[in-house]
Amino acid sequence: MANVGVFICHCGVNIASKVDVKRVVDTLKVMPEVGFAHEYKFMCSSPGQELIRKAIRENKINRVVVAACSPRMHLPTFQTALATEGLNPYLVSMANIREQCSWVTDDPEKATQKAIDLVARQIKRVVHQDPLDDINVPMTKAALVIGGGIAGIQAALDIADGNRKVILVEKSPSIGGRMAQLDETFPTLDCSQCILTPKMVEAAQHPNVEIRVNSEVKKVDGYVGNFEVTVERKATYVDAQKCIGCSICQEKCPVKIVPDAFNAGLSTRAAIAIPFPQAVPAIPVIDPDYCRKLTEDKCGVCAKVCPAEAVVFDDTPKQDTINVGAIVVATGYREMDPGIYTEYGGNKFPDVVTGLQFERLVSSTGPTGGDLKRPSDGKVPKTVVFVQCVGSRDESKAHAYCSGICCMYTAKHTMLYKHHVPDGQAYVSYIDVRAPGKTYEEFVRRAIEEEDARYLRGRVAKIRRLQNGLYRVYTEDTLVGRAVHIDADMVVLASAVEPQRDAVRLAQMLGIAYDADGFYTEAHPKLKPVETASAGVFLAGACQGPKDIPASVQQGSAAASKVLSLFAKDTLIISPQIAVVDPTACTGCLTCSYVCHYTAIEEKEFGQRRVAEIISGKCQGCGACVATCKGKAITLAGFSDDEIYEEIVSCK
Amino acid sequence: MKELRKKIKELFENGEVDAVLGYREDPATGGVKAAVFKKDETLDDMVFDGRCIQNLVNYLPTLVARYRKVGVVLKGCDGRSLVTQLVEHRISKSQIIALGIGCEGVEIDGREAEKCGDCATHMSPVADYEFGEKEEKKEPTFARVEEIEKMSPVERWKFFADYFAKCERCYACRQICPSCYCEICIADQQEPKWIEPSAKLSANTMWHLIRAYHLAGRCADCGECERVCPQDIPLRLLNNALEKAVHEMFGVRPGTVPEEVPPLVVLNKDDPDRILEGKNE
């Protein structure tokens, strides 16, 4: 026999200022189902919960209705209160008399009447609620990290150190990401490669890390604890098992015109090449668009000179499926193509380069071997203008957001420039200098005060190429209120940080949210910074928003700790509020499987017939199959026809 | 007909079918009836003409359970019914041999049946062998539905209420329909009792609306429900109204394309959304 306890919350004045809570209690406590009714200022507080617990103990109530805010806020709170007293947590129901009543109803009389109706309906409903048991599903304690930049490497290493297997999938031929392309790093000016390569090597040598380069995620099935991920390895035409990394192929390859992505397109490389000297793994890849063997069936020199017989021209993409329990997404960012800024001559003037290209021009592994020379004529630039916020903070043309890293790397660039060209002059055109990190402000001051960078506050209007090979930069100095122009040898555009081109496609595969710019959205901007809307999928690095190296590393470690705490459990508890098939009523038409978004419905034998079966681990309880089943053979536990029907017929 | 008989003999001889579902002369009534022909039985009284109005597909699930492989004679409308049965896993294609016959229209009481006017396919969309003419598909007119749509809501309700009031809830419409096959029909469910069992207007209306909605996007318009109704309720009208809505929204006529999943149970990104577009009436 159901004995319902009814608890009406004031929510301070949120509810009580419109709803006469005492009248709600008095009206409802005479209902035959109700054994106890009470109101309290804050039901979610400890004394409020104690009221429920006491009523369970002393008044022997066995069903609970809480009339308060949305169940999204506090249903778990009250479920816990029931469970503490040994009552099944699914025997509580909530009536939302705040968002759906007091907040949206002006007249107190009407609000009170509506509250009574809403609560009465839940009382009728809760009587038909069945106790449900949480479902335990086993978990695969291995993780997938997508993206082999610094955030992904850090996440992979931390998970691996926690004694769990990690598969690190990287789409390019080497791990290392953007950080591998940088020269020196702010705010300490230590060499990027020198601090990164030990981590790359550690990842490669770690017994718990499996690195899969040249690979991309193609499909994601399953759910937290039990993901099934299809990974495709692109055709590289080099057998990684046989290759000894001697790079003879690269030297002998006659096709040396492939734009070098690692050098941001500033130089060319061979059609078969190791992406950069410190690459991990140091295995070359053939570019099928340029290789003469693959395009014209000629040449084949690399295969002839290879001492290990590692070149395989008939290589094909290979797919396989990996099973993991958690996924860390660390796909990073790309630098915006400045071509849309035609007034700056982005992509058009050879000596107007991007921030990343400047990194390569001053790097000892770059196209100039570390001597800063401008791309057009190899002249050492004596005047350089650094233009900030190209594409950032510019809603009319590109992005409203701040790219976060450019203020700092531009300050760094001015220093690197000064170190390469001591008699040169750096100008920086900026809107604001944003340097909130630890020792960041000091770093910028040092660029200005000690390294002689001249900061001009204002936006560059236009860059014109002069007859004498100089570039006239038209800008302003708003601090003195004057238009200025500078004749520079070279201009560096701090081009915006953008999400990867295929960021949205991957998000849709993973079922995670993304913002209007294409950056992945965390589950909560403050309290859940690395979680996503999909349980078991975590974020690290610039794929979530522009980030510098320290922040990317922090987030990589944070994501790893989330993965490890998930893996600390042996099984996963999932909600029992999922669809259940009554096989005696099921006709086996499997229309339900057509509407199931989660591929959670399969066929099974039932006597002589075939019927539908719900895979409990995959079902998310959306109810689409329930609505589709004409024979009413499917029930959503916790939302049975009985419960809904009682709720509907109790409407006056 | 000659060719059909020859092909069926051949199928029997080659052991490709164990039984054939077709039409047989019924001397008692002068009409035809559905019949199962087995090997070594005479095919002389097998017929196919304008009298063959019955939809044979309704018998198939029982027959395929009994015989290894069944041949079935199909008009265009029956073939459309069969598509729904295949998509909904009632029958597996491997269990049947479809013998499509180019249908020139069937008769009720000596006049061409109304359903033939808007026929979507004179030849079965699923046919292992085709006999007779294969006419081209026509665009539907939905003339009868449009007539009803011209009525005011009050008139329309009166029109249907007069019919629904006569319904005696014999469920002949349900029994004859190949697509009405739930293990426990919603009309028979007791807890909760969605539809009152007694034959009164409100409960009858509920029954006919639910029946029609369950067939939305699935009904192939074989017209059997209306034919068997002892009270002559124009049941096809309800089905056609939903068929028209589905056709307008998705450009689909149920059953005309083999293996096509009904549009109302699949989600495509480019599905029209009249509610979001503000075009909902």
Coordinates of C-alpha atoms in Angstrom, one line a residue, chain A residues 508 584-591 594-595 609 628 630-632 641-642 645, chain B residues 87-89 181-184 186 189 191-194 214 218 261 265-266 269:
Chain A
Q508 CA 29.4 15.0 -34.1
T584 CA 5.5 -11.3 -25.5
A585 CA 4.1 -8.1 -27.0
C586 CA 6.9 -7.5 -29.4
T587 CA 6.1 -8.3 -33.1
G588 CA 9.7 -8.1 -34.2
C589 CA 9.0 -5.4 -36.7
L590 CA 12.2 -3.6 -35.5
T591 CA 10.8 -0.2 -36.4
Y594 CA 15.2 2.5 -37.2
V595 CA 14.5 5.3 -34.7
R609 CA 9.9 -15.6 -33.2
T628 CA 7.4 4.4 -32.1
K630 CA 2.6 0.7 -32.0
G631 CA 2.1 -2.5 -30.0
K632 CA 3.3 -0.8 -26.8
D641 CA 2.3 4.1 -19.4
D642 CA 0.7 3.6 -16.0
Y645 CA -1.6 7.8 -17.7
Chain B
V87 CA 10.7 -3.6 -44.2
E88 CA 9.0 -4.5 -40.9
H89 CA 10.6 -7.9 -40.8
Y181 CA -0.4 -7.1 -36.6
C182 CA 0.4 -6.1 -33.0
E183 CA 0.6 -9.0 -30.6
I184 CA -1.6 -7.1 -28.2
I186 CA -3.9 -1.2 -28.2
Q189 CA -5.1 -3.5 -23.6
E191 CA -4.0 -1.5 -18.1
P192 CA -4.1 1.3 -18.8
K193 CA -7.3 1.1 -20.8
W194 CA -6.5 3.5 -23.7
H214 CA -0.6 3.8 -36.6
R218 CA 2.8 2.7 -43.8
V261 CA 11.9 2.6 -44.6
V265 CA 10.6 6.3 -38.4
V266 CA 13.8 7.7 -39.8
K269 CA 19.0 16.0 -41.7

